Coordinates of C-alpha atoms in Angstrom, one line a residue:
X1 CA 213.3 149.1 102.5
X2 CA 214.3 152.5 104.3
X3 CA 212.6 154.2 101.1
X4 CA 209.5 152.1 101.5
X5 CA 209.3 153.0 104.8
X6 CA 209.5 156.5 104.8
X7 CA 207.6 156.8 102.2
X8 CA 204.6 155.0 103.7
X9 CA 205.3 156.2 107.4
X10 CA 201.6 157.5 108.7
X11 CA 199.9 155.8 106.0
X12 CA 197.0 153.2 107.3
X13 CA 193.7 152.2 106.5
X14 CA 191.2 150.5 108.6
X15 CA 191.5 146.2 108.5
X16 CA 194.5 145.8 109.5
X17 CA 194.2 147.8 113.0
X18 CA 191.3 145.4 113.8
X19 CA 194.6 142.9 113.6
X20 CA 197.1 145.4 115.5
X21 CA 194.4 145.5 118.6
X22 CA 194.3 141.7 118.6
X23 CA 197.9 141.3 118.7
X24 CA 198.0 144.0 121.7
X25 CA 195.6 142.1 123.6
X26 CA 197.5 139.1 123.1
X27 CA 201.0 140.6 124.4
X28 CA 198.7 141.9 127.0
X29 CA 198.1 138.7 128.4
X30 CA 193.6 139.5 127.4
X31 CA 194.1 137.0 124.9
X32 CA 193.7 136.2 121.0
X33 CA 190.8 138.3 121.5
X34 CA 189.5 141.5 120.1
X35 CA 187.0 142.7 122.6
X36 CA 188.5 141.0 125.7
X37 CA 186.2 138.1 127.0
X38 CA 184.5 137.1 123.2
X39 CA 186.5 134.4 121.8
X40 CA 185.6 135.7 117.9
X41 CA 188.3 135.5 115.0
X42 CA 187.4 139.0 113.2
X43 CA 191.0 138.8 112.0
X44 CA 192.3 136.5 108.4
X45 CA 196.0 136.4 109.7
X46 CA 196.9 134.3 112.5
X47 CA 200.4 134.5 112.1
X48 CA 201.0 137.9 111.6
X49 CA 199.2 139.0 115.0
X50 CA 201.4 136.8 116.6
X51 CA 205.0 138.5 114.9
X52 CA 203.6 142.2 116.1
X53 CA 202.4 141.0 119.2
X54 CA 206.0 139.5 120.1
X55 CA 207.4 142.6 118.5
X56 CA 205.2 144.9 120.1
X57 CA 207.2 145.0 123.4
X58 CA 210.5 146.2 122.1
X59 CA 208.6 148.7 119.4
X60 CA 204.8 149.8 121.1
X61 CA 204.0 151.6 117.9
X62 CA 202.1 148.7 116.1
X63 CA 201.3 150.3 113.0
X64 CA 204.6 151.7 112.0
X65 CA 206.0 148.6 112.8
X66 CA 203.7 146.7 110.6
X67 CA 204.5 149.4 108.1
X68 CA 208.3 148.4 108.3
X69 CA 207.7 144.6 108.3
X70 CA 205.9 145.1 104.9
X71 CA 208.4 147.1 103.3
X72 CA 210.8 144.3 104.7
X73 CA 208.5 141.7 102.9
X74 CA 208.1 144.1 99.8
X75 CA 212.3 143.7 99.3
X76 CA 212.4 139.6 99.9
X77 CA 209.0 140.0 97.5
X78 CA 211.1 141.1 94.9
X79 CA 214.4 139.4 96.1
X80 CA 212.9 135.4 95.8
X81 CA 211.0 136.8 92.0
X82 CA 214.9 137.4 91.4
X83 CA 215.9 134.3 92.1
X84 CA 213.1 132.9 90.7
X85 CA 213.8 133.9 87.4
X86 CA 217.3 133.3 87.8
X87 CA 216.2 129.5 88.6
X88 CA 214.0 129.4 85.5
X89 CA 216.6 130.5 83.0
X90 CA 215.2 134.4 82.5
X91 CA 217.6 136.8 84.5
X92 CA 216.7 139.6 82.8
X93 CA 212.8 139.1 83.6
X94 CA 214.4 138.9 87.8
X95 CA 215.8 142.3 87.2
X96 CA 212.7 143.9 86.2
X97 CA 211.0 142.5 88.9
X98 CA 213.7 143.6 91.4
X99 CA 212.9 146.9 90.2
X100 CA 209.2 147.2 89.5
X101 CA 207.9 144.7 92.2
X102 CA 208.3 146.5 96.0
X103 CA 207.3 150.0 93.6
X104 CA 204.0 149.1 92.6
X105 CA 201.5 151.4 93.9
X106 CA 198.6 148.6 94.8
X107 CA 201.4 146.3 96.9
X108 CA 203.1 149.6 98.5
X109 CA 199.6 150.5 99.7
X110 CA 198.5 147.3 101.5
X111 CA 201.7 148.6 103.7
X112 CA 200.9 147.9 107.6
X113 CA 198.4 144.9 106.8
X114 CA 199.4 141.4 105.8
X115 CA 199.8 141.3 102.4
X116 CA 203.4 142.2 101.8
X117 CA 204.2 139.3 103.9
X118 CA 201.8 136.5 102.6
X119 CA 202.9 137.0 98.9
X120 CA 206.7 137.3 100.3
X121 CA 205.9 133.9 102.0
X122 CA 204.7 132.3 98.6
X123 CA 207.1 134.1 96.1
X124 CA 209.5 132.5 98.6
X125 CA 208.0 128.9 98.1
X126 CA 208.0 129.6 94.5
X127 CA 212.0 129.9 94.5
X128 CA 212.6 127.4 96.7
X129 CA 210.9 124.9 94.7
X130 CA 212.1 125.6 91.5
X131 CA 215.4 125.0 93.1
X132 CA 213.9 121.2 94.8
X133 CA 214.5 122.3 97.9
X134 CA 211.0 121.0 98.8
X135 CA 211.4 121.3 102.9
X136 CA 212.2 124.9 102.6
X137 CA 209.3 125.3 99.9
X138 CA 206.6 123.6 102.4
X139 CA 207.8 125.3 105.4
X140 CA 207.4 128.5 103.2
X141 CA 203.7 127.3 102.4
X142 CA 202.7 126.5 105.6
X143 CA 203.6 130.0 107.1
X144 CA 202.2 131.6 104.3
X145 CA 198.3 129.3 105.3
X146 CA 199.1 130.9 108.6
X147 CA 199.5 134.3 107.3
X148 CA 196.3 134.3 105.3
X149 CA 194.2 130.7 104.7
X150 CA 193.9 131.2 101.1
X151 CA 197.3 130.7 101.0
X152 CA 196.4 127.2 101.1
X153 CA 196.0 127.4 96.9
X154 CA 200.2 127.2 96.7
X155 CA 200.6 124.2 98.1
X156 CA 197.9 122.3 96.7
X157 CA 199.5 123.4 93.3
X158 CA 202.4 122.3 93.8
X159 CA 201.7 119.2 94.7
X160 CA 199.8 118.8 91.6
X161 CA 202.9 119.8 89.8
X162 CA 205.6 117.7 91.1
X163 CA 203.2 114.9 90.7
X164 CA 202.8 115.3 87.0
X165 CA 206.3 115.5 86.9
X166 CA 208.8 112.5 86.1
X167 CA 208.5 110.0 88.8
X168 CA 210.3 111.6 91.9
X169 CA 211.3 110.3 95.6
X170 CA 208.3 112.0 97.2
X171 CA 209.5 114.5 99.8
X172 CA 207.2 113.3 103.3
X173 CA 209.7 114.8 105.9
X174 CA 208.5 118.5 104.0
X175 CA 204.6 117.0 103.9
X176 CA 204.6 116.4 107.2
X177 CA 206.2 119.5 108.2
X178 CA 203.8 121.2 106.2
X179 CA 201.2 119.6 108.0
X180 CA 202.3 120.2 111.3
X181 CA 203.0 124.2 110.9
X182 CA 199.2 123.9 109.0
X183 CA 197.1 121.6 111.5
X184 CA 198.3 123.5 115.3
X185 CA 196.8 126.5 114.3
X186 CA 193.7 124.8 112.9
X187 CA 193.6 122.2 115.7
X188 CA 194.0 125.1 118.5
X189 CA 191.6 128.2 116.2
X190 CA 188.7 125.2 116.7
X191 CA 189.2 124.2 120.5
X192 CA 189.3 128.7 121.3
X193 CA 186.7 130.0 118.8
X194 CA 184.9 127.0 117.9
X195 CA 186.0 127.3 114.2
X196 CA 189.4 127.5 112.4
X197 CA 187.2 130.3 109.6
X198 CA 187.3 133.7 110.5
X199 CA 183.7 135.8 111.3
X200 CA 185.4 138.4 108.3
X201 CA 184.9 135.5 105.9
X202 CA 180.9 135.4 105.9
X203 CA 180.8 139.4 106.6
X204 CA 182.7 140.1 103.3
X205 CA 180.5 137.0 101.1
X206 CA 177.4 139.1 103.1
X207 CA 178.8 142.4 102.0
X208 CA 179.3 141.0 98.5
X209 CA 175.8 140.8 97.8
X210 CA 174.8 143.9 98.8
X211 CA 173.4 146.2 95.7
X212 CA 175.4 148.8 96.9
X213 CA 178.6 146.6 96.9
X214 CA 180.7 145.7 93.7
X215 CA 181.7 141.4 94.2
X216 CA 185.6 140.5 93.7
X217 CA 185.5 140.1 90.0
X218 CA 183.8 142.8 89.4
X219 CA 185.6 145.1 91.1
X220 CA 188.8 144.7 89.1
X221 CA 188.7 146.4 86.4
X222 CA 187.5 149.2 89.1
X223 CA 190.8 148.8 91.5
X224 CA 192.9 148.7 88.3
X225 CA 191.2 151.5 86.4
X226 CA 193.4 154.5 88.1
X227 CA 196.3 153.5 86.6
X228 CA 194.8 153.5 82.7
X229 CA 194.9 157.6 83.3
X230 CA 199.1 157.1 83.3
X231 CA 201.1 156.1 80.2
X232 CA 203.9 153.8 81.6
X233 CA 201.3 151.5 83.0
X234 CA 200.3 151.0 79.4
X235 CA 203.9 150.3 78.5
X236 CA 204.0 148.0 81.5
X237 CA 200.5 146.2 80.1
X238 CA 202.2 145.8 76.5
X239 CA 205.4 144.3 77.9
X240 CA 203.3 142.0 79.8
X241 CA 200.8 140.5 76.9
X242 CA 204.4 139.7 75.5
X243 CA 205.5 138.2 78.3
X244 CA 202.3 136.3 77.8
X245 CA 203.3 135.4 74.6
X246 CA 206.9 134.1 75.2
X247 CA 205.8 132.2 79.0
X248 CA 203.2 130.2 76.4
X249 CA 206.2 129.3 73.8
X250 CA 209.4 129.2 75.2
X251 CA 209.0 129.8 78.6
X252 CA 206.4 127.7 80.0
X253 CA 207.7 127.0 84.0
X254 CA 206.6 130.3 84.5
X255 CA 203.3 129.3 84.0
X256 CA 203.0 127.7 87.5
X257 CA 203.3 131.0 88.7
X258 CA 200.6 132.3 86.1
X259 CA 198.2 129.6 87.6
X260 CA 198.4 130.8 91.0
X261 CA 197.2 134.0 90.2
X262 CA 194.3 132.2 88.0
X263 CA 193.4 130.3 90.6
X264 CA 193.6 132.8 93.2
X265 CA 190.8 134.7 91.3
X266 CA 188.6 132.2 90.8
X267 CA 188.2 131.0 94.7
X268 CA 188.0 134.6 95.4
X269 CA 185.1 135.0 92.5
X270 CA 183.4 132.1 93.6
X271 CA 183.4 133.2 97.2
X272 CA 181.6 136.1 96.2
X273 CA 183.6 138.2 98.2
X274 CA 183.2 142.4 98.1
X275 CA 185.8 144.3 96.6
X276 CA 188.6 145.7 98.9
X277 CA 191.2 146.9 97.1
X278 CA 193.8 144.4 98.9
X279 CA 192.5 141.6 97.6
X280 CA 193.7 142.3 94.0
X281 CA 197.7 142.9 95.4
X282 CA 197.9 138.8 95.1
X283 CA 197.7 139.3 91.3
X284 CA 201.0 141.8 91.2
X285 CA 203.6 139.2 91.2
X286 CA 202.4 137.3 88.0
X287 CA 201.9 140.9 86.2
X288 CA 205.0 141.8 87.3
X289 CA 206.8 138.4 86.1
X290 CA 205.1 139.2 82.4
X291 CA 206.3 142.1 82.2
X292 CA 210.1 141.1 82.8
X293 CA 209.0 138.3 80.6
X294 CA 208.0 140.7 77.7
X295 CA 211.6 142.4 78.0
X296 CA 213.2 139.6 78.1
X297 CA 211.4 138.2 75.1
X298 CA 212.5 141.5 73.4
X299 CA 215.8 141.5 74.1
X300 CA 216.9 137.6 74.2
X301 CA 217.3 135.1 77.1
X302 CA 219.6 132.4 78.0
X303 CA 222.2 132.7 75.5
X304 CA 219.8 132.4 72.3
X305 CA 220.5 135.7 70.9
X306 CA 218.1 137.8 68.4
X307 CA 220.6 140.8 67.9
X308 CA 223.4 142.4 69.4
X309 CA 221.5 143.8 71.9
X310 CA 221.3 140.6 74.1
X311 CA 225.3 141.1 75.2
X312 CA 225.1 141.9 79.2
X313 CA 225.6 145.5 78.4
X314 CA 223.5 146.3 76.0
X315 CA 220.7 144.2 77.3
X316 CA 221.2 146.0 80.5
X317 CA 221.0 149.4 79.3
X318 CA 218.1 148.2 77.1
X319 CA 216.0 146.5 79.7
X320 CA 216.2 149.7 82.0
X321 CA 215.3 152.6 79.2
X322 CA 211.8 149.6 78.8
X323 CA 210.9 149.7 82.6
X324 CA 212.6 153.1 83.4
X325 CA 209.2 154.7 82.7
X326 CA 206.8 152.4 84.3
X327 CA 209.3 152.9 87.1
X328 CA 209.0 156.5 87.6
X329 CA 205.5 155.9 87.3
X330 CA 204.7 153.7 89.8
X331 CA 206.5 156.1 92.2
X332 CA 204.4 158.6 91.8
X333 CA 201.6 156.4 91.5
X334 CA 202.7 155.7 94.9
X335 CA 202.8 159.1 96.2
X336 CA 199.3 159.6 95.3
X337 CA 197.9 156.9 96.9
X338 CA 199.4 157.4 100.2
X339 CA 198.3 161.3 99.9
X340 CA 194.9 160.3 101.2
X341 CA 195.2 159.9 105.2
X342 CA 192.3 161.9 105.9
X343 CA 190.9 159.4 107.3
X344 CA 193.8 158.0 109.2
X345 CA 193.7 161.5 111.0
X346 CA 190.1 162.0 112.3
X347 CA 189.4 158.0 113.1
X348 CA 192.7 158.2 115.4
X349 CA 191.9 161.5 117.2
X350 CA 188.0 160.4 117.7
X351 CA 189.7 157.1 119.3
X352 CA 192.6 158.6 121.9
X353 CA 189.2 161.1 122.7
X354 CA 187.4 158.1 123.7
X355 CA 190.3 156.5 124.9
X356 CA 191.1 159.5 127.5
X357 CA 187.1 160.4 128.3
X358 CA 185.3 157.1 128.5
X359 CA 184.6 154.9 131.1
X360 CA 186.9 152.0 131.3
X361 CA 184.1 148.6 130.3
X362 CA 182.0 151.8 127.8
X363 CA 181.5 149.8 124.8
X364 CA 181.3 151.6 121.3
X365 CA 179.4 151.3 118.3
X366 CA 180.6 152.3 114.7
X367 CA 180.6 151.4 111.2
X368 CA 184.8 151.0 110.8
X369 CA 185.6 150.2 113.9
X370 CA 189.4 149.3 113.1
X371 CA 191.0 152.5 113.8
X372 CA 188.5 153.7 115.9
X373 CA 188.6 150.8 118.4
X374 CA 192.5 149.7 118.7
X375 CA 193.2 153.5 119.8
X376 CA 189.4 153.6 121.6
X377 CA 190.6 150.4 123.4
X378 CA 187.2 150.0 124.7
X379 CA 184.7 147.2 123.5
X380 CA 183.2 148.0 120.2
X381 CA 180.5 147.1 118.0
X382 CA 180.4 147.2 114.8
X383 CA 177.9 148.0 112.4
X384 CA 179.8 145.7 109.2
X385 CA 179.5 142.2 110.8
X386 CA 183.2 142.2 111.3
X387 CA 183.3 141.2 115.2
X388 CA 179.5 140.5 116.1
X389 CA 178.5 137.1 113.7
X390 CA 174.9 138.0 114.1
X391 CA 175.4 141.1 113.0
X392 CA 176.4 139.9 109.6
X393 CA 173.9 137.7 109.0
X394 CA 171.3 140.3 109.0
X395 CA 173.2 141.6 106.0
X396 CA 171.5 141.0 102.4
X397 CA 171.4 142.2 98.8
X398 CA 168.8 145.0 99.3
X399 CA 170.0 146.1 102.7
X400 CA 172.2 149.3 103.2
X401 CA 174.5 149.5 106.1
X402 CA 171.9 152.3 108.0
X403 CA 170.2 149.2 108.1
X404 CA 172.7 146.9 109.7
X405 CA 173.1 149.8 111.9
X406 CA 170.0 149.9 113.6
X407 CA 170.2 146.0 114.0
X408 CA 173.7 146.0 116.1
X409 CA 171.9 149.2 118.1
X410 CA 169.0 147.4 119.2
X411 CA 170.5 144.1 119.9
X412 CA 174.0 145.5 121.2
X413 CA 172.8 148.7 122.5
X414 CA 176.1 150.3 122.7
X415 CA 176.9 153.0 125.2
X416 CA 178.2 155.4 122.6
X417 CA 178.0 155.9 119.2
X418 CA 180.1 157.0 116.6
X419 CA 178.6 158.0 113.3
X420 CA 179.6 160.0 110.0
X421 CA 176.9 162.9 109.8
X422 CA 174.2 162.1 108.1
X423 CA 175.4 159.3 106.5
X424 CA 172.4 157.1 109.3
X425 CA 169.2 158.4 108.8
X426 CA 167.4 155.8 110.0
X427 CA 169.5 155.2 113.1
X428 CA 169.5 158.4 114.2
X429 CA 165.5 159.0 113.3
X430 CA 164.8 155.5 115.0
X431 CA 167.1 155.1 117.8
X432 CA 170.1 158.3 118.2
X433 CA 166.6 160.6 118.7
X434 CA 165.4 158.4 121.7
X435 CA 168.5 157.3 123.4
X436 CA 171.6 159.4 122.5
X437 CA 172.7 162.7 123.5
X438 CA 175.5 164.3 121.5
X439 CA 178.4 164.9 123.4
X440 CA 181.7 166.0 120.4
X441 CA 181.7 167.0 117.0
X442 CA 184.7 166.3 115.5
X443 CA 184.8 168.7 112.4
X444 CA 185.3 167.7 108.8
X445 CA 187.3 170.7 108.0
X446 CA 189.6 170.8 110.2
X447 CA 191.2 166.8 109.1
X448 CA 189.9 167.6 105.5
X449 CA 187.6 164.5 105.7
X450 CA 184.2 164.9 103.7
X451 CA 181.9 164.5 107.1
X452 CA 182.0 165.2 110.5
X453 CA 182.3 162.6 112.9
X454 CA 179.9 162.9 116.0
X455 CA 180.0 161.0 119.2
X456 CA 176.4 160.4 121.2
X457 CA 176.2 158.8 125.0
X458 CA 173.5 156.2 124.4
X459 CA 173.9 155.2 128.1

């Protein structure tokens, strides 16, 4: 976990601070708000604001502490996919995932947002059910439909499960449970915004059709295609189509775990959501659990030897010379994703400028308004339909986001404006020219970003 976090410590990207500024506006007393006064649910993860915005007044810095809790969710990631497999009779398969799991590039990445912690929450659920302990398994459900609603795919499989199973007592202290952790946040989310769905859902469907956007299925082969350019990944895809292979003859429970993922991208498919590259980190764990399938399949499980080299020793030795390399690789994999904070840099010092130079109630409009606004903290308005709902419904297939731009301008009429040179033509020609002086220049070179960031008083 240490490692995790050091190696990801000042890495960010833009979603999750729209969560870290709700959570500070909580422990503020503002509440579950992200500009104070509109009662609009911009953010997916309920529970999650809540833990950093208890946390937040022992440890201020919100996003390294996010950083940490997902490193801490990375280890009990791979911790309940160990005892998992342990459960379901293929140790070998936990120790690869022990190894592999909190090292894979795309899950160390979502570091500081939600992620780590939803699939820790369901892995967990997983292990506790394989073992029938069905309280701890719904209690692990229902944090984990707090976390993120989509969550809500675990539990409904599950149930479908035990239910084909031999006729069993059925567990109603864990249903209800379930349903009591489930229904307060859905029962209170409907009484304070009006709806228990957050705004981000129908802005990312909206995004999705956009031509210039690439839909959830779609974009997978385009999130996974970086990792075709090293080696080990291919050993790691080999291992896993035998995984494949051995979970279809002779190990089959894992194929609960297998139908989560399915399902997974098929809701998010149908939803017609855009791609952001966290969406795909839900997949990991049943990659992960095929490929510690595949070397246990080579080596022999549970006793049944094939050769000699299933004795503890041997096997051991075996197992780490097959993962050793896709090891190695997904640390540096690692390494260069979290090279790129570019961004990170320039959104944060545009934000404490704004922070320290604008008028207290100034309201600001941008396109990513995550970074920008939780260091800003000053109202913003965005120009992705992420807070403002009417914002995203002017968002359609042959519309570019210059467009939604000049919507939120001359409906919101921000007092500032924040904009990536000439990356608005249209906003600037139609509305910057007429109403905006430019008052900074925040220069590309100098944060090695590919544009400069200006700031205009629209006032």
């Amino acid at each position: 976990m240490l490692a995790l976090s050091w190696v990801a410590d000042g890495w960010g990207y833009d979603d999750p601070f729209i969560t870290y500024r709700y959570a500070e506006n909580l422990s503020h007393g503002l509440g579950f708000v992200y500009n104070p006064g509109e009662r609009v649910l911009s953010t997916t993860t309920p529970l999650f604001t809540l833990v950093l915005a208890i946390f937040v007044r022992v440890f201020p810095d919100l996003p390294r502490l996010a950083v940490w809790l997902g490193a801490a969710s990375l280890v009990a990631g791979s911790l309940f996919l160990w005892d998992l497999a342990r459960s379901w009779e293929a140790p070998l398969a936990g120790w690869v995932s022990l190894l592999l799991y909190p090292s894979f590039p795309l899950l160390v990445t979502t570091l500081g947002s939600e992620m780590p912690l939803y699939i820790a929450w369901i892995l967990g659920s997983f292990a506790c059910y394989a073992r029938q302990r069905y309280f701890s398994a719904a209690m692990l459900n229902g944090l984990a439909v707090l976390t993120r609603p989509d969550g809500m795919i675990v539990p409904l499989l599950l149930a479908v499960h035990f239910l084909s199973q031999k006729k069993r007592p059925i567990p109603w202290a864990a249903i209800f449970a379930f349903l009591i952790v489930v229904l307060s946040w859905f029962v209170f989310a409907w009484l304070y915004f009006g709806s228990p769905l957050p705004v981000t859902l129908m802005a990312k469907q909206q995004q999705g059709t956009m031509e210039i956007s690439q839909r959830f299925a779609q974009g997978l082969l385009t999130t996974f295609r970086p990792y075709s350019s090293r080696w080990t990944y291919w050993v790691e895809a080999g291992l896993a189509l035998v995984g494949l292979g051995f979970a279809g003859w002779r190990a089959r429970r894992w194929l609960l775990l297998l139908a989560w993922a399915l399902i997974y991208f098929v809701a998010y498919t149908v939803l017609g959501v855009s791609r952001y590259f966290w969406y795909y980190a839900p997949l990991v764990p049943a990659l992960i659990a095929l490929t510690g399938l595949g070397v246990a399949a080579l080596v022999g499980i549970g006793g049944r030897a094939i050769s000699r080299l299933s004795q503890p020793v041997p096997a051991t030795l075996l197992a780490i010379l097959l993962i050793l390399p896709s090891f190695v690789g997904q640390a540096l994999g690692v390494q260069r994703s979290l090279s790129q904070t570019a961004r990170l840099e320039i959104y944060r010092a545009v934000g404490k400028w704004l922070d320290a130079n604008l008028p207290a109630q100034a309201n600001v409009g941008t396109l990513e308004v995550g970074i920008i606004g939780y260091y800003a903290h000053r109202p913003m308005v965005d120009f992705a339909g992420l807070l403002q709902p009417d914002t995203a419904q002017q968002i359609n297939p042959h519309s570019v986001y210059d467009d939604i731009a000049v919507y939120a301008a001359f409906n919101h009429q921000p007092d500032y404006l924040v904009l990536q040179e000439g990356l608005f033509p249209k906003l600037e020609a139609l509305y910057v020219a007429q109403h905006c002086q430019l008052v900074r220049t925040f220069g590309a070179e100098e944060y090695g970003y590919p544009h400069n960031l200006k700031v205009y008083s629209c006032r």
